[in-house]
Amino acid sequence: MAVLMAMIMVIVMIPGSAFAATKTYELGQPSGYNDSYRTEIGGKYFTTKKEDNVTTLWCSSTEDGKLTKIATQSYGYDIDQVLCNGSRVYYVYKSSSAPVIYSRTTSGKSLIKYTATKGPKLGAIWFIGVYNNYLYYSVGEGHTYKLARLNLSTKKVSTVKSTYCSWERGMFDYAGGEGVFASSRYLYGYKSPKYYDTITVYDCKTKKTTTYATKGQMLKVIGTKLYFYTTTYDSNYNATKKVYVCDGSTGKNKKLLFTGTKISEFRIVSSKVMKYRTGTNSYYKYTFADKTSTPITKEQYYAPNSVAI
């Protein structure tokens, strides 16, 4: 999880009803082998198991239903991302060679192998989402990532952006124990390979990029609203973090939701509530409407967003 949350750059696809793909895809991280829950992604439930250096991915139709094995990952790597539309599951197989994209049905059948855009050996692929039957993803390592897309019908791969910026991550809110909507026209990123820089949006339909005047690190997209936070430091390098929400397509109508110090992490639960963790590992629920913080347990903090707090 630490690797997942240490982000150089993030991308996500934001829903827009007028432009959404026919099938709805969700993107998420399957629960780990030590977790007591299964992650709901695309209407199915996913978990992983690990024995020695082999990780297996499992799927069920209900939260406590019979599990079906979907994939096996060797070489000690984890299966840390799943894209699902309710009938097919997409995942990445990692090895000492370039990673490969695979898909199976949710019943574990009909394996399809896709040859991804060539990147460095040991490079990473991060799914972004699907628009008009194209699977968008990034591939690379370190600070060098390219943005690519895969035609799910023809298996043809093309590069979308090769030198524009460090397109590193497929999505930013793996936390929360549930999938994130990933069927839409827009994807978000940063204009340069810095931790915090100008937020940009890439339009999959027009193939144009729009730059926001907003700087910060993105948290989550809910509906047409983008949630992000900024960090400023005083002379003693004490950090103050502020959480905002703005219009997802323009970056306008920015509204301040929260200001705090000594914050380690945020988790946006809904348009009404978020959770945050302090540097002393204290956990809180914050309600946007009345601007109040309520202590919660560690278990409540790490529980899926669907679990009431």
Tab-separated table of C-alpha atoms in Angstrom, residues 11-14 19-21 128-137 147-149 160-161 167 182-188 201-210:
chain	number	residue	atom	x	y	z
A	11	ILE	CA	-4.279	10.090	-13.535
A	12	VAL	CA	-7.946	9.249	-13.265
A	13	MET	CA	-10.892	9.141	-15.616
A	14	ILE	CA	-13.858	11.240	-14.580
A	19	PHE	CA	-19.653	10.684	-23.056
A	20	ALA	CA	-19.447	7.528	-20.941
A	21	ALA	CA	-18.640	4.235	-22.615
A	128	ILE	CA	-6.425	4.443	-16.148
A	129	GLY	CA	-9.795	3.496	-17.588
A	130	VAL	CA	-11.799	2.746	-20.709
A	131	TYR	CA	-13.341	5.078	-23.276
A	132	ASN	CA	-14.938	3.936	-26.579
A	133	ASN	CA	-13.488	0.430	-26.199
A	134	TYR	CA	-9.934	1.732	-25.647
A	135	LEU	CA	-8.134	0.799	-22.455
A	136	TYR	CA	-5.902	3.717	-21.417
A	137	TYR	CA	-2.813	3.001	-19.343
A	147	LEU	CA	0.506	7.316	-21.946
A	148	ALA	CA	-0.868	4.585	-24.228
A	149	ARG	CA	-4.140	3.030	-25.241
A	160	VAL	CA	-1.108	8.792	-26.810
A	161	LYS	CA	1.548	10.918	-25.105
A	167	TRP	CA	2.202	9.678	-16.689
A	182	ALA	CA	-13.314	4.306	-14.856
A	183	SER	CA	-15.548	4.694	-17.906
A	184	SER	CA	-15.370	8.180	-19.293
A	185	ARG	CA	-13.907	10.667	-21.685
A	186	TYR	CA	-11.495	12.556	-19.418
A	187	LEU	CA	-8.261	11.670	-17.641
A	188	TYR	CA	-6.303	13.791	-15.252
A	201	VAL	CA	-7.097	17.173	-18.171
A	202	TYR	CA	-6.753	15.086	-21.330
A	203	ASP	CA	-9.872	14.746	-23.485
A	204	CYS	CA	-9.965	11.262	-25.044
A	205	LYS	CA	-12.485	12.405	-27.655
A	206	THR	CA	-10.792	15.579	-28.930
A	207	LYS	CA	-7.254	14.466	-27.950
A	208	LYS	CA	-6.646	17.920	-26.478
A	209	THR	CA	-5.112	18.825	-23.130
A	210	THR	CA	-6.376	21.655	-20.929
